[in-house]
Amino acid sequence: MENICLIGRKASLTVEAVFVINITIWVLAAVCYAAVYSHDRTAMFTMAEHYIEQAVEDGKKFTVSDIENGMRQYINEHLFLCRADSVSVKKELLSVRADITFHAEVSVPFIRRLLTGEKGRKISVSHELLFAPEYLWNSREIREKK
């Protein structure tokens, strides 16, 4: 068997650079997508809270379908990467709750599954009704039902 002597020879970095640069580009793309996804998720939560607060605290009666359609449109207009698939609003006795299902619009399937999974993600937002007359009215309703 011959001894291989590499002293004094220059190695080629072409093959190594191809693998390193390729992996580096994918990692940087994933980090960028994760940063934008984190922004969108936080912004979606904040916008949903704001929209419910504005709709409920206006003092006027609201319908659940108006809030669902308006919130979906409002959220989709202001996000970069994510899109709200469905918004379901439930009005309870002293609160309003919204469940938002969303997905990330990413063309790379691996990153899409990494961020939102196959079926998307879901966030829930609730807002308490803070009207004193409404508390009084609802407490009378509760007593009458018992």
PDB file of C-alpha atoms in Angstrom, residues 7-136:
ATOM      1  CA  ILE A   7       2.059  18.130   2.134  1.00  0.00           C
ATOM      2  CA  GLY A   8       2.536  20.948  -0.298  1.00  0.00           C
ATOM      3  CA  ARG A   9      -0.614  20.275  -2.313  1.00  0.00           C
ATOM      4  CA  LYS A  10      -3.549  22.663  -2.486  1.00  0.00           C
ATOM      5  CA  ALA A  11      -6.992  21.259  -1.859  1.00  0.00           C
ATOM      6  CA  SER A  12      -9.998  22.241  -3.900  1.00  0.00           C
ATOM      7  CA  LEU A  13     -12.817  23.916  -1.999  1.00  0.00           C
ATOM      8  CA  THR A  14     -15.360  23.641  -4.806  1.00  0.00           C
ATOM      9  CA  VAL A  15     -17.136  20.541  -3.549  1.00  0.00           C
ATOM     10  CA  GLU A  16     -17.059  21.587   0.091  1.00  0.00           C
ATOM     11  CA  ALA A  17     -18.261  25.110  -0.689  1.00  0.00           C
ATOM     12  CA  VAL A  18     -21.226  23.793  -2.662  1.00  0.00           C
ATOM     13  CA  PHE A  19     -22.522  21.880   0.345  1.00  0.00           C
ATOM     14  CA  VAL A  20     -21.740  24.575   2.918  1.00  0.00           C
ATOM     15  CA  ILE A  21     -23.220  27.448   0.909  1.00  0.00           C
ATOM     16  CA  ASN A  22     -26.317  25.426   0.031  1.00  0.00           C
ATOM     17  CA  ILE A  23     -27.014  24.554   3.669  1.00  0.00           C
ATOM     18  CA  THR A  24     -26.263  28.118   4.783  1.00  0.00           C
ATOM     19  CA  ILE A  25     -28.746  29.575   2.306  1.00  0.00           C
ATOM     20  CA  TRP A  26     -31.515  27.198   3.468  1.00  0.00           C
ATOM     21  CA  VAL A  27     -30.827  27.972   7.123  1.00  0.00           C
ATOM     22  CA  LEU A  28     -30.896  31.730   6.491  1.00  0.00           C
ATOM     23  CA  ALA A  29     -34.149  31.408   4.529  1.00  0.00           C
ATOM     24  CA  ALA A  30     -35.724  29.399   7.353  1.00  0.00           C
ATOM     25  CA  VAL A  31     -34.621  31.977   9.943  1.00  0.00           C
ATOM     26  CA  CYS A  32     -36.060  34.819   7.849  1.00  0.00           C
ATOM     27  CA  TYR A  33     -39.363  32.974   7.392  1.00  0.00           C
ATOM     28  CA  ALA A  34     -39.488  32.217  11.124  1.00  0.00           C
ATOM     29  CA  ALA A  35     -38.942  35.899  11.970  1.00  0.00           C
ATOM     30  CA  VAL A  36     -41.732  37.044   9.641  1.00  0.00           C
ATOM     31  CA  TYR A  37     -43.993  34.255  10.922  1.00  0.00           C
ATOM     32  CA  SER A  38     -43.358  35.343  14.511  1.00  0.00           C
ATOM     33  CA  HIS A  39     -44.240  38.922  13.560  1.00  0.00           C
ATOM     34  CA  ASP A  40     -47.442  37.841  11.803  1.00  0.00           C
ATOM     35  CA  ARG A  41     -48.556  35.655  14.689  1.00  0.00           C
ATOM     36  CA  THR A  42     -48.047  38.472  17.206  1.00  0.00           C
ATOM     37  CA  ALA A  43     -49.674  41.021  14.904  1.00  0.00           C
ATOM     38  CA  MET A  44     -52.643  38.697  14.302  1.00  0.00           C
ATOM     39  CA  PHE A  45     -53.228  38.296  18.034  1.00  0.00           C
ATOM     40  CA  THR A  46     -52.981  42.058  18.622  1.00  0.00           C
ATOM     41  CA  MET A  47     -55.224  42.952  15.663  1.00  0.00           C
ATOM     42  CA  ALA A  48     -57.849  40.430  16.719  1.00  0.00           C
ATOM     43  CA  GLU A  49     -57.922  41.857  20.252  1.00  0.00           C
ATOM     44  CA  HIS A  50     -58.150  45.389  18.876  1.00  0.00           C
ATOM     45  CA  TYR A  51     -60.910  44.517  16.403  1.00  0.00           C
ATOM     46  CA  ILE A  52     -63.031  42.760  19.025  1.00  0.00           C
ATOM     47  CA  GLU A  53     -62.539  45.616  21.469  1.00  0.00           C
ATOM     48  CA  GLN A  54     -63.588  48.188  18.880  1.00  0.00           C
ATOM     49  CA  ALA A  55     -66.628  46.157  17.827  1.00  0.00           C
ATOM     50  CA  VAL A  56     -67.815  45.401  21.351  1.00  0.00           C
ATOM     51  CA  GLU A  57     -67.015  48.623  23.181  1.00  0.00           C
ATOM     52  CA  ASP A  58     -68.661  50.882  20.599  1.00  0.00           C
ATOM     53  CA  GLY A  59     -71.908  50.636  22.506  1.00  0.00           C
ATOM     54  CA  LYS A  60     -73.849  49.355  19.529  1.00  0.00           C
ATOM     55  CA  LYS A  61     -75.180  45.880  19.019  1.00  0.00           C
ATOM     56  CA  PHE A  62     -73.060  43.706  16.784  1.00  0.00           C
ATOM     57  CA  THR A  63     -73.703  40.524  14.910  1.00  0.00           C
ATOM     58  CA  VAL A  64     -71.332  37.599  15.013  1.00  0.00           C
ATOM     59  CA  SER A  65     -71.150  37.330  11.206  1.00  0.00           C
ATOM     60  CA  ASP A  66     -70.168  41.003  10.877  1.00  0.00           C
ATOM     61  CA  ILE A  67     -67.284  40.520  13.298  1.00  0.00           C
ATOM     62  CA  GLU A  68     -66.159  37.281  11.611  1.00  0.00           C
ATOM     63  CA  ASN A  69     -66.109  38.757   8.092  1.00  0.00           C
ATOM     64  CA  GLY A  70     -64.640  42.090   9.161  1.00  0.00           C
ATOM     65  CA  MET A  71     -61.920  40.514  11.299  1.00  0.00           C
ATOM     66  CA  ARG A  72     -60.852  38.067   8.567  1.00  0.00           C
ATOM     67  CA  GLN A  73     -60.589  40.894   6.039  1.00  0.00           C
ATOM     68  CA  TYR A  74     -58.799  43.224   8.492  1.00  0.00           C
ATOM     69  CA  ILE A  75     -56.243  40.573   9.469  1.00  0.00           C
ATOM     70  CA  ASN A  76     -55.526  39.414   5.903  1.00  0.00           C
ATOM     71  CA  GLU A  77     -54.904  42.997   4.758  1.00  0.00           C
ATOM     72  CA  HIS A  78     -52.173  43.619   7.330  1.00  0.00           C
ATOM     73  CA  LEU A  79     -50.129  40.405   7.426  1.00  0.00           C
ATOM     74  CA  PHE A  80     -47.052  39.526   5.360  1.00  0.00           C
ATOM     75  CA  LEU A  81     -46.775  35.744   5.369  1.00  0.00           C
ATOM     76  CA  CYS A  82     -49.853  34.281   7.079  1.00  0.00           C
ATOM     77  CA  ARG A  83     -53.476  34.206   5.955  1.00  0.00           C
ATOM     78  CA  ALA A  84     -56.514  33.701   8.158  1.00  0.00           C
ATOM     79  CA  ASP A  85     -58.516  30.734   6.875  1.00  0.00           C
ATOM     80  CA  SER A  86     -61.482  30.969   9.204  1.00  0.00           C
ATOM     81  CA  VAL A  87     -62.656  33.120  12.072  1.00  0.00           C
ATOM     82  CA  SER A  88     -65.344  31.890  14.438  1.00  0.00           C
ATOM     83  CA  VAL A  89     -66.778  34.253  17.027  1.00  0.00           C
ATOM     84  CA  LYS A  90     -68.812  33.130  20.029  1.00  0.00           C
ATOM     85  CA  LYS A  91     -70.699  35.640  22.112  1.00  0.00           C
ATOM     86  CA  GLU A  92     -71.121  34.420  25.657  1.00  0.00           C
ATOM     87  CA  LEU A  93     -72.882  36.020  28.567  1.00  0.00           C
ATOM     88  CA  LEU A  94     -70.104  38.398  29.630  1.00  0.00           C
ATOM     89  CA  SER A  95     -67.434  37.892  26.983  1.00  0.00           C
ATOM     90  CA  VAL A  96     -66.736  37.505  23.294  1.00  0.00           C
ATOM     91  CA  ARG A  97     -64.310  34.848  22.054  1.00  0.00           C
ATOM     92  CA  ALA A  98     -62.736  34.545  18.616  1.00  0.00           C
ATOM     93  CA  ASP A  99     -60.927  31.470  17.287  1.00  0.00           C
ATOM     94  CA  ILE A 100     -58.738  32.152  14.249  1.00  0.00           C
ATOM     95  CA  THR A 101     -57.331  29.371  12.076  1.00  0.00           C
ATOM     96  CA  PHE A 102     -54.451  30.461   9.843  1.00  0.00           C
ATOM     97  CA  HIS A 103     -51.712  29.117   7.602  1.00  0.00           C
ATOM     98  CA  ALA A 104     -48.442  30.435   6.180  1.00  0.00           C
ATOM     99  CA  GLU A 105     -48.281  31.101   2.444  1.00  0.00           C
ATOM    100  CA  VAL A 106     -44.871  29.594   1.748  1.00  0.00           C
ATOM    101  CA  SER A 107     -43.956  27.837  -1.495  1.00  0.00           C
ATOM    102  CA  VAL A 108     -41.406  25.544   0.161  1.00  0.00           C
ATOM    103  CA  PRO A 109     -43.334  22.606   1.692  1.00  0.00           C
ATOM    104  CA  PHE A 110     -40.704  21.842   4.342  1.00  0.00           C
ATOM    105  CA  ILE A 111     -40.793  25.403   5.741  1.00  0.00           C
ATOM    106  CA  ARG A 112     -44.611  25.514   5.564  1.00  0.00           C
ATOM    107  CA  ARG A 113     -44.876  22.298   7.612  1.00  0.00           C
ATOM    108  CA  LEU A 114     -42.256  23.623  10.017  1.00  0.00           C
ATOM    109  CA  LEU A 115     -44.135  26.884  10.637  1.00  0.00           C
ATOM    110  CA  THR A 116     -47.821  25.952  10.605  1.00  0.00           C
ATOM    111  CA  GLY A 117     -48.057  22.210  10.062  1.00  0.00           C
ATOM    112  CA  GLU A 118     -50.316  20.514   7.536  1.00  0.00           C
ATOM    113  CA  LYS A 119     -53.629  21.847   8.867  1.00  0.00           C
ATOM    114  CA  GLY A 120     -52.480  25.290  10.006  1.00  0.00           C
ATOM    115  CA  ARG A 121     -52.480  26.786  13.487  1.00  0.00           C
ATOM    116  CA  LYS A 122     -55.174  28.225  15.709  1.00  0.00           C
ATOM    117  CA  ILE A 123     -55.185  31.144  18.141  1.00  0.00           C
ATOM    118  CA  SER A 124     -57.938  32.211  20.538  1.00  0.00           C
ATOM    119  CA  VAL A 125     -58.710  35.735  21.663  1.00  0.00           C
ATOM    120  CA  SER A 126     -61.341  36.759  24.204  1.00  0.00           C
ATOM    121  CA  HIS A 127     -62.661  40.076  25.428  1.00  0.00           C
ATOM    122  CA  GLU A 128     -64.730  40.791  28.506  1.00  0.00           C
ATOM    123  CA  LEU A 129     -67.852  42.912  28.168  1.00  0.00           C
ATOM    124  CA  LEU A 130     -67.335  45.811  30.549  1.00  0.00           C
ATOM    125  CA  PHE A 131     -70.671  47.593  30.515  1.00  0.00           C
ATOM    126  CA  ALA A 132     -72.104  48.004  34.031  1.00  0.00           C
ATOM    127  CA  PRO A 133     -75.744  48.035  32.796  1.00  0.00           C
ATOM    128  CA  GLU A 134     -75.075  44.839  30.885  1.00  0.00           C
ATOM    129  CA  TYR A 135     -73.701  43.150  34.018  1.00  0.00           C
ATOM    130  CA  LEU A 136     -76.848  44.127  35.893  1.00  0.00           C
TER     131      LEU A 136
END
